[in-house]
Amino acid sequence: MRGWREEVVALSLRGYGYGNEEDDRPEKPRRYGVTEMRSPFYSFRPANQALQEILDSLGPFVDGLKFSGGCHSLMGKELVREITDLAHKHDIYVSTGDWAEHLLRQGPSSFKQYVEECKALGFDTIELNAGSLKLPEDALLRLVRLIKSSGLRAKPLFSVKFDSSDIPASRDRAFGAYIAPVKKQTSERVEDVDLLIRRAERCLEAGADMIMIDADDICQQADSMRTDIVAKIIGRLGLEKTMFEASNASTSEWFVKRYGPRVNLFVDHSDVMNLERLRGFNMRRSNPSSRFSSPFFLM
């Protein structure tokens, strides 16, 4: 049975215009409208204490917790287990972050041991940084299958790189559309976005649960976003299977305004409240008669 917070979420989303409960942004565990939070473990305060305070107030709005930068490798196993248990009490999955590439230097057997240890410590998702791993596509797919066979979720991470001269000046934009600039190309690496999407599609076919897009070049500043690349990735992979890293509040706002509350975003723990407000505000704009602007108003 739903709690009062979840009921408010459902009522608010129904005001967004969805016809029935199956179409609503669901209660946790959600398949879309997911908010994954960067861990606060770089704080000078004890990691578990800082996280406890955050989850006590924001737990209903957080779907996932990511151990960023491989910080779990610097913690004792008891502390890691304490943190994963705390997250699970709030119905929050826990992701390793992109640390797996460091284990592969010791060979495939070490990676298998890493997966088993992650499972024992309470992790639910293992992230694979496709750029850092620098593996052939077939090898990457084998890792995805290995993770899945262990009963964990696999989330490959792909980075989008492109020539900085491809960012048009604001005066060259028409209603947010991308207009090819006439600047001289620089020597920076250009990523084949179609190839990236095809590799991501193959990972999904191999069993990957979500594709993380680390698109700093796209998403660092909302006023210089390559909106065409974002649209192509979402168009091919779908909102449900794609998560974007939102580097700041303006980027979160851009994604929610453009793609609605169903977009999956990875944000810093300090931005969770703002993102939940944006999701609710977006729903109210779509249906002004909706009584609730955000489920956060009762906090």
Short mmCIF file of C-alpha atoms in Angstrom, two decimals:
data_model
loop_
_atom_site.label_atom_id
_atom_site.label_comp_id
_atom_site.label_asym_id
_atom_site.label_seq_id
_atom_site.Cartn_x
_atom_site.Cartn_y
_atom_site.Cartn_z
CA MET A 1 0.00 0.00 0.00
CA ARG A 2 1.29 3.45 -0.86
CA GLY A 3 2.51 5.89 1.73
CA TRP A 4 1.34 9.51 1.72
CA ARG A 5 4.38 10.74 -0.19
CA GLU A 6 3.91 8.16 -2.94
CA GLU A 7 0.18 8.99 -3.14
CA VAL A 8 0.97 12.66 -3.62
CA VAL A 9 3.41 11.73 -6.39
CA ALA A 10 0.74 9.64 -8.10
CA LEU A 11 -1.89 12.40 -7.86
CA SER A 12 0.54 14.99 -9.14
CA LEU A 13 1.58 12.84 -12.08
CA ARG A 14 -2.01 11.98 -12.92
CA GLY A 15 -2.54 15.73 -13.25
CA TYR A 16 0.22 15.70 -15.85
CA GLY A 17 -2.21 14.07 -18.23
CA TYR A 18 -1.51 10.34 -18.12
CA GLY A 19 -4.64 8.23 -18.55
CA ASN A 20 -4.13 5.55 -15.94
CA GLU A 21 -1.83 4.42 -13.14
CA GLU A 22 0.31 2.34 -15.48
CA ASP A 23 1.16 5.51 -17.43
CA ASP A 24 2.06 7.54 -14.33
CA ARG A 25 5.62 8.15 -13.23
CA PRO A 26 5.61 5.11 -10.99
CA GLU A 27 6.53 4.78 -7.36
CA LYS A 28 9.87 3.19 -6.50
CA PRO A 29 11.38 1.09 -7.92
CA ARG A 30 10.93 3.25 -11.04
CA ARG A 31 11.88 2.32 -14.58
CA TYR A 32 11.80 5.94 -15.75
CA GLY A 33 11.87 9.32 -14.06
CA VAL A 34 14.86 7.93 -12.15
CA THR A 35 17.05 10.20 -10.02
CA GLU A 36 20.49 8.78 -9.30
CA MET A 37 22.48 10.69 -6.71
CA ARG A 38 26.21 11.19 -6.45
CA SER A 39 27.47 10.08 -3.05
CA PRO A 40 28.43 12.74 -0.47
CA PHE A 41 31.45 10.68 0.59
CA TYR A 42 34.00 13.39 -0.12
CA SER A 43 32.66 15.30 2.89
CA PHE A 44 34.82 15.69 5.99
CA ARG A 45 31.96 14.25 7.99
CA PRO A 46 31.57 10.49 8.46
CA ALA A 47 30.18 9.02 5.25
CA ASN A 48 27.34 7.11 6.84
CA GLN A 49 26.27 10.06 9.01
CA ALA A 50 26.16 12.49 6.07
CA LEU A 51 24.21 10.01 3.95
CA GLN A 52 21.77 9.23 6.79
CA GLU A 53 20.82 12.90 7.09
CA ILE A 54 20.34 13.26 3.34
CA LEU A 55 18.22 10.15 2.94
CA ASP A 56 16.05 10.95 5.96
CA SER A 57 14.77 14.01 4.09
CA LEU A 58 15.26 13.14 0.42
CA GLY A 59 14.95 9.34 0.42
CA PRO A 60 11.50 9.24 -1.29
CA PHE A 61 12.89 11.17 -4.26
CA VAL A 62 16.16 9.27 -4.74
CA ASP A 63 16.21 6.04 -6.77
CA GLY A 64 19.93 5.32 -6.91
CA LEU A 65 23.17 6.07 -5.07
CA LYS A 66 26.47 6.09 -6.91
CA PHE A 67 29.86 5.60 -5.24
CA SER A 68 31.63 8.16 -7.41
CA GLY A 69 35.29 7.97 -8.29
CA GLY A 70 35.76 4.50 -6.87
CA CYS A 71 35.54 5.90 -3.34
CA HIS A 72 34.34 2.51 -2.04
CA SER A 73 37.81 1.13 -2.78
CA LEU A 74 39.17 3.41 -0.04
CA MET A 75 36.64 2.33 2.59
CA GLY A 76 36.58 -0.66 4.85
CA LYS A 77 34.19 -3.42 3.87
CA GLU A 78 32.10 -2.97 7.01
CA LEU A 79 31.49 0.71 6.22
CA VAL A 80 30.61 -0.06 2.59
CA ARG A 81 28.12 -2.69 3.72
CA GLU A 82 26.65 -0.29 6.27
CA ILE A 83 26.11 2.30 3.54
CA THR A 84 24.55 -0.12 1.05
CA ASP A 85 22.23 -1.44 3.77
CA LEU A 86 21.20 2.13 4.61
CA ALA A 87 20.39 2.84 0.97
CA HIS A 88 18.36 -0.35 0.64
CA LYS A 89 16.27 0.61 3.69
CA HIS A 90 15.18 3.63 1.63
CA ASP A 91 14.47 1.50 -1.47
CA ILE A 92 17.54 2.91 -3.21
CA TYR A 93 19.81 0.86 -5.46
CA VAL A 94 23.58 1.27 -5.16
CA SER A 95 25.98 1.62 -8.11
CA THR A 96 29.74 1.13 -8.08
CA GLY A 97 30.54 4.07 -10.31
CA ASP A 98 33.14 3.71 -13.04
CA TRP A 99 35.85 1.89 -11.07
CA ALA A 100 35.80 -1.44 -12.89
CA GLU A 101 38.41 -0.45 -15.48
CA HIS A 102 41.11 -0.38 -12.79
CA LEU A 103 40.44 -4.04 -12.00
CA LEU A 104 40.86 -5.19 -15.59
CA ARG A 105 44.55 -4.32 -15.52
CA GLN A 106 44.97 -7.43 -13.40
CA GLY A 107 43.19 -9.68 -15.90
CA PRO A 108 39.66 -11.04 -16.49
CA SER A 109 39.75 -13.27 -13.41
CA SER A 110 40.18 -10.25 -11.16
CA PHE A 111 37.14 -8.63 -12.72
CA LYS A 112 35.02 -11.70 -11.97
CA GLN A 113 36.24 -11.58 -8.38
CA TYR A 114 35.39 -7.86 -8.29
CA VAL A 115 31.82 -8.59 -9.42
CA GLU A 116 31.41 -11.25 -6.73
CA GLU A 117 32.77 -8.93 -4.05
CA CYS A 118 30.47 -6.09 -5.17
CA LYS A 119 27.51 -8.43 -4.82
CA ALA A 120 28.64 -9.52 -1.35
CA LEU A 121 28.97 -5.87 -0.26
CA GLY A 122 25.41 -5.09 -1.33
CA PHE A 123 25.92 -3.32 -4.64
CA ASP A 124 23.07 -3.66 -7.13
CA THR A 125 24.61 -2.10 -10.26
CA ILE A 126 28.08 -2.22 -11.78
CA GLU A 127 28.99 0.63 -14.06
CA LEU A 128 31.33 0.04 -17.00
CA ASN A 129 33.09 3.06 -18.43
CA ALA A 130 33.38 2.08 -22.09
CA GLY A 131 35.80 4.94 -22.78
CA SER A 132 38.23 4.12 -19.98
CA LEU A 133 38.06 0.37 -20.53
CA LYS A 134 39.23 0.72 -24.15
CA LEU A 135 38.07 -2.82 -24.88
CA PRO A 136 36.90 -4.30 -28.17
CA GLU A 137 33.13 -4.31 -28.43
CA ASP A 138 32.83 -8.09 -28.01
CA ALA A 139 34.89 -7.94 -24.79
CA LEU A 140 32.63 -5.19 -23.42
CA LEU A 141 29.58 -7.32 -24.19
CA ARG A 142 31.15 -10.28 -22.36
CA LEU A 143 31.55 -8.12 -19.26
CA VAL A 144 27.91 -7.08 -19.47
CA ARG A 145 26.86 -10.74 -19.65
CA LEU A 146 29.17 -11.64 -16.76
CA ILE A 147 27.60 -8.99 -14.55
CA LYS A 148 24.09 -10.10 -15.48
CA SER A 149 24.90 -13.76 -14.86
CA SER A 150 25.92 -12.78 -11.32
CA GLY A 151 22.47 -11.35 -10.66
CA LEU A 152 23.53 -7.70 -10.76
CA ARG A 153 22.52 -4.89 -13.09
CA ALA A 154 24.93 -3.63 -15.73
CA LYS A 155 25.15 0.03 -16.71
CA PRO A 156 27.68 0.83 -19.46
CA LEU A 157 28.81 4.45 -19.56
CA PHE A 158 29.54 6.16 -22.86
CA SER A 159 31.14 9.56 -23.31
CA VAL A 160 30.29 11.90 -26.15
CA LYS A 161 33.19 13.88 -27.57
CA PHE A 162 32.99 16.32 -30.43
CA ASP A 163 34.79 19.27 -31.90
CA SER A 164 34.30 22.41 -29.83
CA SER A 165 33.80 24.38 -33.03
CA ASP A 166 30.59 22.39 -33.52
CA ILE A 167 28.93 24.37 -30.72
CA PRO A 168 27.03 27.16 -32.49
CA ALA A 169 26.92 30.65 -31.07
CA SER A 170 23.65 31.55 -29.38
CA ARG A 171 22.80 33.94 -32.21
CA ASP A 172 22.91 31.02 -34.62
CA ARG A 173 20.15 29.18 -32.80
CA ALA A 174 16.55 29.08 -33.91
CA PHE A 175 14.17 27.94 -31.14
CA GLY A 176 16.88 25.67 -29.72
CA ALA A 177 17.61 23.97 -33.05
CA TYR A 178 21.16 23.10 -34.02
CA ILE A 179 22.56 25.00 -36.95
CA ALA A 180 25.90 23.82 -38.33
CA PRO A 181 28.51 26.53 -37.67
CA VAL A 182 30.98 27.73 -40.25
CA LYS A 183 33.94 27.90 -37.87
CA LYS A 184 37.18 26.25 -38.74
CA GLN A 185 37.46 22.75 -37.28
CA THR A 186 39.91 22.28 -34.44
CA SER A 187 42.12 19.26 -33.86
CA GLU A 188 40.00 17.80 -31.05
CA ARG A 189 38.70 14.25 -31.26
CA VAL A 190 35.27 13.89 -32.85
CA GLU A 191 33.03 11.07 -31.64
CA ASP A 192 30.88 9.19 -34.13
CA VAL A 193 27.56 9.47 -32.32
CA ASP A 194 25.90 6.87 -34.55
CA LEU A 195 28.65 4.39 -33.62
CA LEU A 196 28.22 5.21 -29.94
CA ILE A 197 24.49 4.54 -30.21
CA ARG A 198 25.05 1.25 -32.03
CA ARG A 199 27.48 0.08 -29.32
CA ALA A 200 24.95 1.08 -26.66
CA GLU A 201 22.21 -0.82 -28.51
CA ARG A 202 24.36 -3.95 -28.55
CA CYS A 203 24.96 -3.59 -24.80
CA LEU A 204 21.21 -3.43 -24.25
CA GLU A 205 20.76 -6.51 -26.42
CA ALA A 206 23.36 -8.27 -24.25
CA GLY A 207 21.30 -7.50 -21.14
CA ALA A 208 22.44 -4.06 -19.95
CA ASP A 209 19.77 -2.39 -17.85
CA MET A 210 20.59 1.25 -18.49
CA ILE A 211 22.97 3.32 -20.60
CA MET A 212 24.68 6.21 -18.83
CA ILE A 213 25.71 9.12 -21.05
CA ASP A 214 28.61 11.14 -19.68
CA ALA A 215 28.14 14.09 -21.96
CA ASP A 216 30.04 16.92 -20.33
CA ASP A 217 30.75 18.47 -23.71
CA ILE A 218 27.01 18.39 -24.43
CA CYS A 219 25.58 19.13 -21.01
CA GLN A 220 28.13 21.25 -19.15
CA GLN A 221 26.37 24.48 -20.06
CA ALA A 222 22.70 24.55 -20.98
CA ASP A 223 23.15 27.47 -23.37
CA SER A 224 25.71 25.58 -25.50
CA MET A 225 24.10 22.16 -25.67
CA ARG A 226 24.21 20.01 -28.77
CA THR A 227 20.49 19.36 -28.60
CA ASP A 228 20.57 17.35 -31.81
CA ILE A 229 22.90 14.76 -30.23
CA VAL A 230 20.72 14.45 -27.13
CA ALA A 231 17.62 14.01 -29.30
CA LYS A 232 19.30 11.36 -31.44
CA ILE A 233 20.45 9.33 -28.43
CA ILE A 234 17.03 9.44 -26.77
CA GLY A 235 15.27 8.79 -30.07
CA ARG A 236 17.27 5.61 -30.68
CA LEU A 237 17.67 4.26 -27.15
CA GLY A 238 14.52 5.61 -25.51
CA LEU A 239 14.01 7.57 -22.28
CA GLU A 240 13.60 4.46 -20.18
CA LYS A 241 17.00 3.03 -21.10
CA THR A 242 19.01 6.26 -21.04
CA MET A 243 20.40 8.32 -18.17
CA PHE A 244 22.20 11.64 -18.58
CA GLU A 245 24.58 13.29 -16.17
CA ALA A 246 23.29 16.74 -15.27
CA SER A 247 26.32 18.78 -14.28
CA ASN A 248 24.37 21.66 -12.76
CA ALA A 249 20.87 22.95 -11.98
CA SER A 250 20.41 24.69 -15.34
CA THR A 251 21.13 21.44 -17.17
CA SER A 252 18.60 19.56 -15.02
CA GLU A 253 16.04 22.21 -15.82
CA TRP A 254 16.75 21.94 -19.55
CA PHE A 255 16.28 18.16 -19.57
CA VAL A 256 13.03 18.23 -17.58
CA LYS A 257 11.56 21.05 -19.64
CA ARG A 258 12.51 19.35 -22.91
CA TYR A 259 11.76 15.70 -22.05
CA GLY A 260 9.41 15.91 -19.07
CA PRO A 261 9.56 14.31 -15.61
CA ARG A 262 10.21 10.86 -17.10
CA VAL A 263 13.82 11.66 -18.06
CA ASN A 264 16.47 9.77 -16.04
CA LEU A 265 19.14 12.03 -14.56
CA PHE A 266 22.30 11.61 -12.51
CA VAL A 267 22.83 14.62 -10.22
CA ASP A 268 24.87 15.69 -7.23
CA HIS A 269 23.22 15.03 -3.86
CA SER A 270 22.91 18.80 -3.39
CA ASP A 271 20.69 19.05 -6.49
CA VAL A 272 18.12 16.35 -5.64
CA MET A 273 15.65 18.78 -4.06
CA ASN A 274 15.86 21.14 -7.03
CA LEU A 275 15.37 18.29 -9.51
CA GLU A 276 12.26 17.04 -7.69
CA ARG A 277 10.89 20.58 -7.71
CA LEU A 278 11.54 20.79 -11.45
CA ARG A 279 9.76 17.50 -12.11
CA GLY A 280 6.71 18.68 -10.18
CA PHE A 281 6.79 22.18 -11.69
CA ASN A 282 6.94 20.70 -15.19
CA MET A 283 3.84 18.63 -14.43
CA ARG A 284 1.93 21.64 -13.16
CA ARG A 285 2.74 23.69 -16.25
CA SER A 286 1.39 20.91 -18.42
CA ASN A 287 -1.85 20.85 -16.39
CA PRO A 288 -2.50 24.09 -14.47
CA SER A 289 -5.56 22.54 -12.81
CA SER A 290 -3.33 20.05 -10.99
CA ARG A 291 -3.53 20.69 -7.26
CA PHE A 292 0.07 19.81 -6.49
CA SER A 293 3.12 21.49 -8.01
CA SER A 294 5.53 18.97 -6.47
CA PRO A 295 5.45 16.11 -4.01
CA PHE A 296 8.20 18.00 -2.18
CA PHE A 297 5.78 20.67 -0.92
CA LEU A 298 4.77 18.53 2.06
CA MET A 299 8.30 18.12 3.34
#
